[in-house]
PDB file of C-alpha atoms and ligand atoms in Angstrom:
ATOM      1  CA  MET A   1     121.445 118.529  91.406  1.00 49.00           C
ATOM      2  CA  ALA A   2     120.997 115.473  93.605  1.00 57.00           C
ATOM      3  CA  ASP A   3     117.622 113.757  93.460  1.00 72.00           C
ATOM      4  CA  PRO A   4     115.661 115.409  96.278  1.00 94.00           C
ATOM      5  CA  ILE A   5     113.534 112.313  96.904  1.00 98.00           C
ATOM      6  CA  ALA A   6     116.622 110.149  97.423  1.00 97.00           C
ATOM      7  CA  ALA A   7     118.208 112.849  99.630  1.00 97.00           C
ATOM      8  CA  ASN A   8     115.013 113.135 101.678  1.00 98.00           C
ATOM      9  CA  ILE A   9     114.949 109.373 102.186  1.00 98.00           C
ATOM     10  CA  ASP A  10     118.605 109.325 103.292  1.00 98.00           C
ATOM     11  CA  HIS A  11     117.881 112.058 105.796  1.00 98.00           C
ATOM     12  CA  ILE A  12     114.825 110.235 107.169  1.00 98.00           C
ATOM     13  CA  ARG A  13     116.846 107.047 107.525  1.00 98.00           C
ATOM     14  CA  GLU A  14     119.391 108.943 109.618  1.00 98.00           C
ATOM     15  CA  ARG A  15     116.617 110.315 111.805  1.00 98.00           C
ATOM     16  CA  ILE A  16     115.142 106.817 112.189  1.00 98.00           C
ATOM     17  CA  ALA A  17     118.537 105.473 113.241  1.00 98.00           C
ATOM     18  CA  ARG A  18     119.014 108.232 115.812  1.00 98.00           C
ATOM     19  CA  ALA A  19     115.516 107.792 117.267  1.00 98.00           C
ATOM     20  CA  ALA A  20     116.031 104.019 117.452  1.00 98.00           C
ATOM     21  CA  ARG A  21     119.335 104.507 119.264  1.00 98.00           C
ATOM     22  CA  ARG A  22     117.727 106.875 121.781  1.00 97.00           C
ATOM     23  CA  ALA A  23     115.063 104.263 122.469  1.00 98.00           C
ATOM     24  CA  GLY A  24     117.525 101.362 122.669  1.00 98.00           C
ATOM     25  CA  ARG A  25     115.895  99.709 119.653  1.00 98.00           C
ATOM     26  CA  LYS A  26     117.335  98.079 116.564  1.00 98.00           C
ATOM     27  CA  GLU A  27     116.986 100.220 113.464  1.00 97.00           C
ATOM     28  CA  GLU A  28     115.845  97.122 111.526  1.00 97.00           C
ATOM     29  CA  SER A  29     112.797  96.796 113.789  1.00 98.00           C
ATOM     30  CA  ILE A  30     111.326  99.917 112.150  1.00 98.00           C
ATOM     31  CA  ARG A  31     110.036  99.841 108.591  1.00 98.00           C
ATOM     32  CA  LEU A  32     109.703 103.039 106.589  1.00 98.00           C
ATOM     33  CA  MET A  33     106.565 103.266 104.467  1.00 98.00           C
ATOM     34  CA  ALA A  34     106.468 106.009 101.825  1.00 98.00           C
ATOM     35  CA  VAL A  35     102.965 107.465 101.637  1.00 98.00           C
ATOM     36  CA  SER A  36     102.468 108.120  97.942  1.00 98.00           C
ATOM     37  CA  LYS A  37      98.929 109.507  97.757  1.00 98.00           C
ATOM     38  CA  THR A  38      98.737 112.218  95.030  1.00 97.00           C
ATOM     39  CA  VAL A  39     102.314 111.342  93.927  1.00 97.00           C
ATOM     40  CA  GLU A  40     102.637 110.341  90.274  1.00 96.00           C
ATOM     41  CA  PRO A  41     104.247 107.006  89.323  1.00 97.00           C
ATOM     42  CA  ALA A  42     107.505 108.530  88.024  1.00 96.00           C
ATOM     43  CA  ARG A  43     108.192 110.088  91.428  1.00 97.00           C
ATOM     44  CA  VAL A  44     107.153 106.914  93.243  1.00 98.00           C
ATOM     45  CA  ARG A  45     109.696 105.138  91.037  1.00 97.00           C
ATOM     46  CA  GLN A  46     112.420 107.485  92.309  1.00 97.00           C
ATOM     47  CA  ALA A  47     111.629 106.358  95.857  1.00 98.00           C
ATOM     48  CA  VAL A  48     111.807 102.719  94.739  1.00 98.00           C
ATOM     49  CA  GLU A  49     115.211 103.429  93.240  1.00 97.00           C
ATOM     50  CA  ALA A  50     116.263 104.959  96.560  1.00 97.00           C
ATOM     51  CA  GLY A  51     115.447 101.655  98.256  1.00 97.00           C
ATOM     52  CA  ILE A  52     111.859 102.036  99.493  1.00 98.00           C
ATOM     53  CA  ARG A  53     109.868  98.813  99.151  1.00 98.00           C
ATOM     54  CA  ILE A  54     106.712  99.660 101.129  1.00 98.00           C
ATOM     55  CA  PHE A  55     104.224 102.238  99.898  1.00 98.00           C
ATOM     56  CA  GLY A  56     100.966 103.463 101.370  1.00 98.00           C
ATOM     57  CA  GLU A  57      97.959 104.669  99.409  1.00 98.00           C
ATOM     58  CA  ASN A  58      94.712 106.233 100.651  1.00 98.00           C
ATOM     59  CA  TYR A  59      92.373 106.458  97.693  1.00 98.00           C
ATOM     60  CA  VAL A  60      91.019 103.425  95.869  1.00 98.00           C
ATOM     61  CA  GLN A  61      90.647 104.989  92.425  1.00 98.00           C
ATOM     62  CA  GLU A  62      94.148 106.438  92.491  1.00 98.00           C
ATOM     63  CA  ALA A  63      95.595 103.114  93.640  1.00 98.00           C
ATOM     64  CA  ARG A  64      93.834 101.207  90.851  1.00 98.00           C
ATOM     65  CA  GLU A  65      95.704 103.297  88.309  1.00 97.00           C
ATOM     66  CA  LYS A  66      99.037 103.618  90.061  1.00 98.00           C
ATOM     67  CA  ILE A  67      99.769 100.178  91.486  1.00 98.00           C
ATOM     68  CA  PRO A  68      99.627  98.229  88.184  1.00 97.00           C
ATOM     69  CA  ALA A  69     101.771 100.938  86.551  1.00 97.00           C
ATOM     70  CA  LEU A  70     104.579 100.373  89.058  1.00 97.00           C
ATOM     71  CA  GLY A  71     104.894  96.636  88.551  1.00 94.00           C
ATOM     72  CA  PRO A  72     106.086  93.888  90.912  1.00 94.00           C
ATOM     73  CA  GLY A  73     108.545  94.016  93.807  1.00 95.00           C
ATOM     74  CA  ILE A  74     106.638  96.570  95.894  1.00 98.00           C
ATOM     75  CA  GLU A  75     104.552  95.916  99.002  1.00 98.00           C
ATOM     76  CA  TRP A  76     101.414  98.062  98.942  1.00 98.00           C
ATOM     77  CA  HIS A  77      99.583  99.064 102.106  1.00 98.00           C
ATOM     78  CA  MET A  78      96.084 100.553 102.124  1.00 98.00           C
ATOM     79  CA  ILE A  79      96.055 103.242 104.822  1.00 98.00           C
ATOM     80  CA  GLY A  80      92.937 105.263 103.946  1.00 98.00           C
ATOM     81  CA  HIS A  81      89.358 104.910 105.119  1.00 97.00           C
ATOM     82  CA  LEU A  82      87.795 102.024 103.243  1.00 97.00           C
ATOM     83  CA  GLN A  83      84.164 101.675 102.231  1.00 97.00           C
ATOM     84  CA  THR A  84      82.870  98.118 102.129  1.00 98.00           C
ATOM     85  CA  ASN A  85      81.749  98.479  98.500  1.00 98.00           C
ATOM     86  CA  LYS A  86      85.338  99.276  97.431  1.00 98.00           C
ATOM     87  CA  VAL A  87      86.831  96.130  98.948  1.00 98.00           C
ATOM     88  CA  LYS A  88      86.594  94.218  95.675  1.00 98.00           C
ATOM     89  CA  TYR A  89      89.065  96.629  94.056  1.00 98.00           C
ATOM     90  CA  VAL A  90      91.406  96.752  97.013  1.00 98.00           C
ATOM     91  CA  VAL A  91      91.977  93.061  97.706  1.00 98.00           C
ATOM     92  CA  PRO A  92      93.829  92.241  94.463  1.00 97.00           C
ATOM     93  CA  LEU A  93      96.107  95.287  94.805  1.00 98.00           C
ATOM     94  CA  PHE A  94      97.190  95.469  98.438  1.00 98.00           C
ATOM     95  CA  ASP A  95      99.161  93.176 100.777  1.00 98.00           C
ATOM     96  CA  TRP A  96      98.260  95.007 103.962  1.00 98.00           C
ATOM     97  CA  ILE A  97      95.164  96.919 105.091  1.00 98.00           C
ATOM     98  CA  HIS A  98      95.820  99.360 107.973  1.00 98.00           C
ATOM     99  CA  SER A  99      92.314 100.782 108.211  1.00 98.00           C
ATOM    100  CA  VAL A 100      90.108  97.939 109.446  1.00 98.00           C
ATOM    101  CA  ASP A 101      87.768  99.432 112.030  1.00 98.00           C
ATOM    102  CA  ARG A 102      84.563  97.370 111.873  1.00 98.00           C
ATOM    103  CA  ILE A 103      83.644  93.722 111.562  1.00 98.00           C
ATOM    104  CA  GLU A 104      81.579  94.212 108.375  1.00 98.00           C
ATOM    105  CA  LEU A 105      84.706  95.485 106.644  1.00 98.00           C
ATOM    106  CA  ALA A 106      86.815  92.612 107.990  1.00 98.00           C
ATOM    107  CA  GLY A 107      84.191  90.121 106.800  1.00 98.00           C
ATOM    108  CA  GLU A 108      84.127  91.526 103.292  1.00 98.00           C
ATOM    109  CA  LEU A 109      87.944  91.615 103.091  1.00 98.00           C
ATOM    110  CA  ASP A 110      88.025  87.968 104.168  1.00 98.00           C
ATOM    111  CA  ARG A 111      85.386  86.942 101.637  1.00 98.00           C
ATOM    112  CA  ARG A 112      87.124  88.661  98.726  1.00 98.00           C
ATOM    113  CA  ALA A 113      90.577  87.440  99.782  1.00 98.00           C
ATOM    114  CA  GLY A 114      89.223  83.886  99.949  1.00 98.00           C
ATOM    115  CA  LYS A 115      87.850  84.170  96.418  1.00 98.00           C
ATOM    116  CA  LEU A 116      91.315  85.115  95.178  1.00 98.00           C
ATOM    117  CA  GLY A 117      93.004  82.449  97.277  1.00 97.00           C
ATOM    118  CA  ARG A 118      95.052  84.943  99.227  1.00 96.00           C
ATOM    119  CA  THR A 119      95.626  86.059 102.787  1.00 97.00           C
ATOM    120  CA  LEU A 120      95.681  89.718 103.794  1.00 98.00           C
ATOM    121  CA  ASN A 121      97.724  91.274 106.565  1.00 98.00           C
ATOM    122  CA  ILE A 122      95.409  93.375 108.693  1.00 98.00           C
ATOM    123  CA  LEU A 123      95.905  96.153 111.202  1.00 98.00           C
ATOM    124  CA  ILE A 124      93.045  97.416 113.309  1.00 98.00           C
ATOM    125  CA  GLU A 125      92.755 101.196 113.145  1.00 98.00           C
ATOM    126  CA  VAL A 126      92.117 102.704 116.549  1.00 98.00           C
ATOM    127  CA  ASN A 127      90.663 106.165 117.127  1.00 98.00           C
ATOM    128  CA  VAL A 128      92.853 106.903 120.153  1.00 97.00           C
ATOM    129  CA  GLY A 129      91.821 110.547 120.332  1.00 95.00           C
ATOM    130  CA  GLY A 130      88.095 109.811 120.288  1.00 95.00           C
ATOM    131  CA  GLU A 131      87.611 112.400 117.532  1.00 94.00           C
ATOM    132  CA  ALA A 132      84.176 112.279 115.898  1.00 92.00           C
ATOM    133  CA  SER A 133      85.691 113.248 112.531  1.00 90.00           C
ATOM    134  CA  LYS A 134      88.197 110.373 112.440  1.00 91.00           C
ATOM    135  CA  SER A 135      87.738 106.793 111.399  1.00 93.00           C
ATOM    136  CA  GLY A 136      89.056 104.003 113.581  1.00 97.00           C
ATOM    137  CA  ALA A 137      87.411 101.835 116.223  1.00 98.00           C
ATOM    138  CA  PRO A 138      86.982 103.242 119.731  1.00 98.00           C
ATOM    139  CA  PRO A 139      89.667 101.655 121.949  1.00 98.00           C
ATOM    140  CA  GLN A 140      87.118  99.902 124.143  1.00 97.00           C
ATOM    141  CA  ASP A 141      85.638  98.115 121.104  1.00 98.00           C
ATOM    142  CA  VAL A 142      88.959  96.802 119.800  1.00 98.00           C
ATOM    143  CA  PRO A 143      89.286  93.555 121.819  1.00 98.00           C
ATOM    144  CA  ALA A 144      85.846  92.328 120.704  1.00 98.00           C
ATOM    145  CA  LEU A 145      86.515  93.366 117.106  1.00 98.00           C
ATOM    146  CA  ILE A 146      89.772  91.413 117.124  1.00 98.00           C
ATOM    147  CA  ARG A 147      88.161  88.334 118.664  1.00 98.00           C
ATOM    148  CA  ASP A 148      85.598  88.324 115.850  1.00 98.00           C
ATOM    149  CA  ALA A 149      88.051  89.141 113.054  1.00 98.00           C
ATOM    150  CA  ALA A 150      90.459  86.445 114.286  1.00 98.00           C
ATOM    151  CA  LEU A 151      87.915  83.823 113.198  1.00 98.00           C
ATOM    152  CA  LEU A 152      88.167  84.899 109.555  1.00 98.00           C
ATOM    153  CA  PRO A 153      90.486  82.466 107.777  1.00 98.00           C
ATOM    154  CA  HIS A 154      91.886  84.758 105.068  1.00 98.00           C
ATOM    155  CA  LEU A 155      92.958  87.569 107.386  1.00 98.00           C
ATOM    156  CA  ARG A 156      96.095  87.652 109.483  1.00 98.00           C
ATOM    157  CA  ILE A 157      95.757  90.191 112.265  1.00 98.00           C
ATOM    158  CA  ARG A 158      99.183  91.722 112.738  1.00 98.00           C
ATOM    159  CA  GLY A 159      98.656  94.686 115.047  1.00 98.00           C
ATOM    160  CA  LEU A 160      97.236  98.176 115.452  1.00 98.00           C
ATOM    161  CA  MET A 161      97.350 101.471 113.564  1.00 98.00           C
ATOM    162  CA  THR A 162      96.517 104.977 114.699  1.00 98.00           C
ATOM    163  CA  MET A 163      96.565 108.613 113.686  1.00 97.00           C
ATOM    164  CA  PRO A 164      96.500 110.919 116.742  1.00 97.00           C
ATOM    165  CA  PRO A 165      94.679 114.269 116.728  1.00 96.00           C
ATOM    166  CA  TYR A 166      96.504 116.896 114.711  1.00 94.00           C
ATOM    167  CA  SER A 167      98.908 119.134 116.584  1.00 94.00           C
ATOM    168  CA  GLU A 168     101.850 121.342 115.653  1.00 94.00           C
ATOM    169  CA  ASN A 169     103.869 119.879 118.517  1.00 98.00           C
ATOM    170  CA  PRO A 170     105.002 116.258 117.984  1.00 98.00           C
ATOM    171  CA  GLU A 171     105.198 115.759 121.749  1.00 98.00           C
ATOM    172  CA  ASP A 172     101.417 116.102 121.890  1.00 98.00           C
ATOM    173  CA  ALA A 173     101.165 112.793 120.009  1.00 98.00           C
ATOM    174  CA  ARG A 174     103.197 110.866 122.581  1.00 98.00           C
ATOM    175  CA  PRO A 175     100.370 110.018 125.026  1.00 98.00           C
ATOM    176  CA  TYR A 176      98.298 108.670 122.122  1.00 98.00           C
ATOM    177  CA  PHE A 177     101.151 106.456 120.976  1.00 98.00           C
ATOM    178  CA  VAL A 178     101.577 105.251 124.554  1.00 98.00           C
ATOM    179  CA  SER A 179      97.896 104.399 124.766  1.00 98.00           C
ATOM    180  CA  LEU A 180      98.116 102.378 121.529  1.00 98.00           C
ATOM    181  CA  VAL A 181     101.041 100.411 123.003  1.00 98.00           C
ATOM    182  CA  LYS A 182      99.030  99.712 126.160  1.00 98.00           C
ATOM    183  CA  LEU A 183      96.070  98.526 124.117  1.00 98.00           C
ATOM    184  CA  ARG A 184      98.402  96.276 122.101  1.00 98.00           C
ATOM    185  CA  ASP A 185      99.776  94.799 125.339  1.00 98.00           C
ATOM    186  CA  ALA A 186      96.268  94.204 126.692  1.00 98.00           C
ATOM    187  CA  ILE A 187      95.275  92.382 123.505  1.00 98.00           C
ATOM    188  CA  ARG A 188      98.459  90.314 123.527  1.00 97.00           C
ATOM    189  CA  ALA A 189      97.593  89.219 127.049  1.00 97.00           C
ATOM    190  CA  LEU A 190      94.319  87.769 125.734  1.00 97.00           C
ATOM    191  CA  ALA A 191      96.406  85.348 123.594  1.00 96.00           C
ATOM    192  CA  ILE A 192      93.804  85.076 120.835  1.00 97.00           C
ATOM    193  CA  ASP A 193      94.522  82.421 118.177  1.00 94.00           C
ATOM    194  CA  ASN A 194      95.490  83.788 114.736  1.00 90.00           C
ATOM    195  CA  VAL A 195      96.427  87.194 116.228  1.00 96.00           C
ATOM    196  CA  SER A 196     100.090  88.188 116.469  1.00 94.00           C
ATOM    197  CA  MET A 197     100.024  91.893 117.530  1.00 96.00           C
ATOM    198  CA  ASP A 198     103.655  92.447 116.555  1.00 97.00           C
ATOM    199  CA  GLU A 199     103.077  95.554 114.465  1.00 98.00           C
ATOM    200  CA  LEU A 200     102.331  99.136 115.475  1.00 98.00           C
ATOM    201  CA  SER A 201     101.706 101.477 112.538  1.00 98.00           C
ATOM    202  CA  MET A 202     102.129 104.964 113.986  1.00 98.00           C
ATOM    203  CA  GLY A 203     104.057 108.131 113.244  1.00 98.00           C
ATOM    204  CA  MET A 204     103.992 110.416 110.195  1.00 98.00           C
ATOM    205  CA  THR A 205     106.164 113.264 108.862  1.00 98.00           C
ATOM    206  CA  ASP A 206     105.746 115.465 111.943  1.00 97.00           C
ATOM    207  CA  ASP A 207     105.918 112.891 114.705  1.00 98.00           C
ATOM    208  CA  PHE A 208     107.654 109.707 113.519  1.00 98.00           C
ATOM    209  CA  GLU A 209     110.601 110.092 115.892  1.00 98.00           C
ATOM    210  CA  VAL A 210     108.274 110.218 118.896  1.00 98.00           C
ATOM    211  CA  ALA A 211     106.429 107.176 117.506  1.00 98.00           C
ATOM    212  CA  ILE A 212     109.718 105.263 117.181  1.00 98.00           C
ATOM    213  CA  GLU A 213     110.638 106.131 120.768  1.00 98.00           C
ATOM    214  CA  GLU A 214     107.309 104.614 121.855  1.00 98.00           C
ATOM    215  CA  GLY A 215     107.580 101.433 119.779  1.00 98.00           C
ATOM    216  CA  ALA A 216     106.349 102.007 116.206  1.00 98.00           C
ATOM    217  CA  THR A 217     107.300  99.184 113.828  1.00 98.00           C
ATOM    218  CA  ILE A 218     105.904 100.828 110.674  1.00 98.00           C
ATOM    219  CA  ILE A 219     106.092 104.593 110.187  1.00 98.00           C
ATOM    220  CA  ARG A 220     104.035 106.217 107.437  1.00 98.00           C
ATOM    221  CA  VAL A 221     105.886 109.169 105.906  1.00 98.00           C
ATOM    222  CA  GLY A 222     104.582 111.248 103.010  1.00 98.00           C
ATOM    223  CA  ARG A 223     105.575 114.923 102.933  1.00 98.00           C
ATOM    224  CA  ALA A 224     109.087 114.443 104.298  1.00 98.00           C
ATOM    225  CA  ILE A 225     109.808 112.238 101.257  1.00 98.00           C
ATOM    226  CA  PHE A 226     107.759 113.721  98.422  1.00 98.00           C
ATOM    227  CA  GLY A 227     107.196 117.290  99.607  1.00 96.00           C
ATOM    228  CA  GLN A 228     103.981 119.127 100.317  1.00 94.00           C
ATOM    229  CA  ARG A 229     100.868 117.618  98.696  1.00 93.00           C
ATOM    230  CA  PRO A 230      98.425 119.721  96.668  1.00 88.00           C
ATOM    231  CA  ALA A 231      95.289 120.650  98.617  1.00 82.00           C
ATOM    232  CA  ARG A 232      92.604 118.103  97.955  1.00 68.00           C
TER     233      ARG A 232
HETATM  234  C1  PLP B   1      98.645 111.055 104.431  1.00 51.02           C
HETATM  235  C2  PLP B   1      98.825 110.066 105.509  1.00 51.02           C
HETATM  236  C3  PLP B   1     100.092 109.834 106.074  1.00 51.02           C
HETATM  237  C4  PLP B   1     101.339 110.617 105.708  1.00 51.02           C
HETATM  238  O1  PLP B   1     101.267 111.897 106.216  1.00 51.02           O
HETATM  239  P1  PLP B   1     102.529 112.930 106.116  1.00 51.02           P
HETATM  240  O2  PLP B   1     102.193 113.953 107.120  1.00 51.02           O
HETATM  241  O3  PLP B   1     102.559 113.399 104.717  1.00 51.02           O
HETATM  242  O4  PLP B   1     103.742 112.140 106.464  1.00 51.02           O
HETATM  243  C5  PLP B   1     100.202 108.832 107.036  1.00 51.02           C
HETATM  244  N1  PLP B   1      99.138 108.111 107.422  1.00 51.02           N
HETATM  245  C6  PLP B   1      97.909 108.302 106.914  1.00 51.02           C
HETATM  246  C7  PLP B   1      96.790 107.476 107.397  1.00 51.02           C
HETATM  247  C8  PLP B   1      97.715 109.293 105.963  1.00 51.02           C
HETATM  248  O5  PLP B   1      96.476 109.505 105.482  1.00 51.02           O
END
């Protein structure tokens, strides 16, 4: 039987290409991240063998075990909520942090990155749906947060990330993706030094095609690659 992970990835790549074509975008402008939370290293390795080079993890303890086991040649992105006291573990392991939503967290990431002599790629997580249960900065706070974070020398602010409110219908996510694009454009117009705003991390298993149509540059796909996760 064909490797289901490789077949899943092929199928997703076809869907990415079709969505890009519909939107008049280049397929290469969209990067596929495999979200590997709860997935054991041997199955992550199958995705690497199928050509995936970007992986997303949510949980610090799990990442501390998994990332060293997989070795070099992989770009790791932290996509889960991050407590300030866990930053010391995260900075040596990850190249990108998608979940920066407060200046205290940005400051601690900068301090730890400086100690290790490295620079971290940062996305600001935005709570576009205004849900009390979700992390992410409120949209109106994002410009000030970015102005402050832009002063930190070991962070490179690359763009925005969001996770819209859950819905069965992918179309329901579209207005939230559109509002993230508008916020990105507003921040670009401020022309803040050290801020590039080229990246939009949005779209998951159920809604990545809609996200691509609206301008996603990084899509974060878990279940469509690795199958359903165990309840946590
Ligand atoms: C788990 C997770 C994903 C992947 O979700 P799927 O529905 O499995 O594709 C993407 N982004 C974040 C922030 C996640 O926590």
